[in-house]
Each structure stands twice: as structure tokens, then as C-alpha cells.
């Protein structure tokens, strides 16, 4: 896998979004729709206008995101990052190579939580974040539906990671692939974790689709991305979260 130009990054990020979001949409919103619609977190379905807005702004986000690795990795700025060419010093036989993944998710989760809360500040909300919240009943295509100003904020994780820790192309590729899958899952509209997961020892600390769906529905509380510890530490986890999770997973046809 080689990305040597801006158009390579554009294609990579674009394909990642469209393939993963479209597959989720095809399975949940088309093929299995009839059989599973009673379990949809919000029973109604997004309108065509919602899909159009989500896809249009996601395309703008893809353009913005593609500029970031172009500038950081394909210009002399690269020498100031910690990016290394695989195998380099940390190949797949080193502990660091594998340890880098959980570190990246913890850093991203922290960056996301605090910038997300900042963008909910009344002075910033309209300009940065209102667009994402127009999806009060999000579909998988909402994953990248950001106002360009928010897209720039979200892109900030890329330089942060590259400046603070040694990373190679496989770190970036796998990290952003899993990030996309989890992002699409967060906006899926259905909960895929099993009943009781929210109360389990691991589920208490892991973000779910019900959790982020509540954030879109009510605008308040549940600001997390992958984990729930920041929401729990700062008391921003919605008090009706457990009840909502239980309700969605207990529905009968
Ligand atoms: Zn928000
Ligand atoms: Zn969202």
C-alpha cells in the first residue's frame, strides 16, 4: 500500500467512508430492514433530505481530511513528525508496534471528548457543530457529516498523533479503518452489542450506538467516542442511558 499523492489520500479516505457506510446502510436499511425495524433505536427513518445533507457534507469532510496527510507526509514537514517507514525501528515483532494502537485510541478518545464538549459551548455550537446535529436520527452516512470548521477540528487528531508518537503507515491505515467502522456503528441507528452489555464490567467503559444516538436525539450528555470514562468522570453520561439501552434490547416484534 502506497499513498504518494493527494489524490491517493482522497481516494483512500473516500473509499473507506463510502464502502463502510454504504455496506452498513445496505444491510440494516435495505436487506434486513423489515425483519429488524422494530429494534431501530429511533423507530422512524431518516428522510432523503437527511441522507443528501449527510453525504454532501461528508464529501466536503473527505476533501479536508485528505489535505492533512498530504501536507504532513508529502512535504518537508514530514521530518518534524515521528512518522517512520516500515519496518524501521518498530516492526511487528516489537511490543511498541502493537501497544501503539490502544494508545492511539485513548489519545483520540480524549481529544474527541474535550473538543466535542468545547463545540457544544453556545458561542461555538452554531458555527462548528450544529450541522452534525441536524441528524437528530442519524444514519451511517452521518459519520463524516461535519461543517468544514468541525472537519478541521476533527482532522486535528492526525497531526497530534504524528507529532507525539512514532507511527508507520500500517498504524495509520488500521487505526483509521477501525475508527471509520466504529464511527459508522455509532451512527448506525441500531444497537449491535448484546442485551446487558451496558451493565457488564467492560460495557460500562465502552461507547455504544444507543449512547451516541441519544446524543443526537437530545443534544445533551454522552459526548464520548470509543470509551465512556470521560463522560463518567465528568458526570456527563445521561442518567437515562442504561434504561434506553435496556429498552432497545428488550423490544419484542
Ligand atoms: Zn455533539
Ligand atoms: Zn455523531
PDB file of C-alpha atoms in Angstrom, residues 17 22 52 58 107 144 154 190 192-193:
ATOM      1  CA  UNK A  17     -16.215   6.195   4.076  1.00  0.00           C
ATOM      2  CA  UNK A  22     -22.892   2.024   2.245  1.00  0.00           C
ATOM      3  CA  UNK A  52     -28.391  14.097   0.961  1.00  0.00           C
ATOM      4  CA  UNK A  58     -19.190  14.039   4.277  1.00  0.00           C
ATOM      5  CA  UNK A 107      -5.482   9.806  22.743  1.00  0.00           C
ATOM      6  CA  UNK A 144     -18.447  12.327   8.369  1.00  0.00           C
ATOM      7  CA  UNK A 154     -11.662  16.532  13.814  1.00  0.00           C
ATOM      8  CA  UNK A 190     -29.333   0.011  15.667  1.00  0.00           C
ATOM      9  CA  UNK A 192     -25.340  -4.448  17.900  1.00  0.00           C
ATOM     10  CA  UNK A 193     -23.945  -5.120  21.391  1.00  0.00           C
TER      11      UNK A 193
END
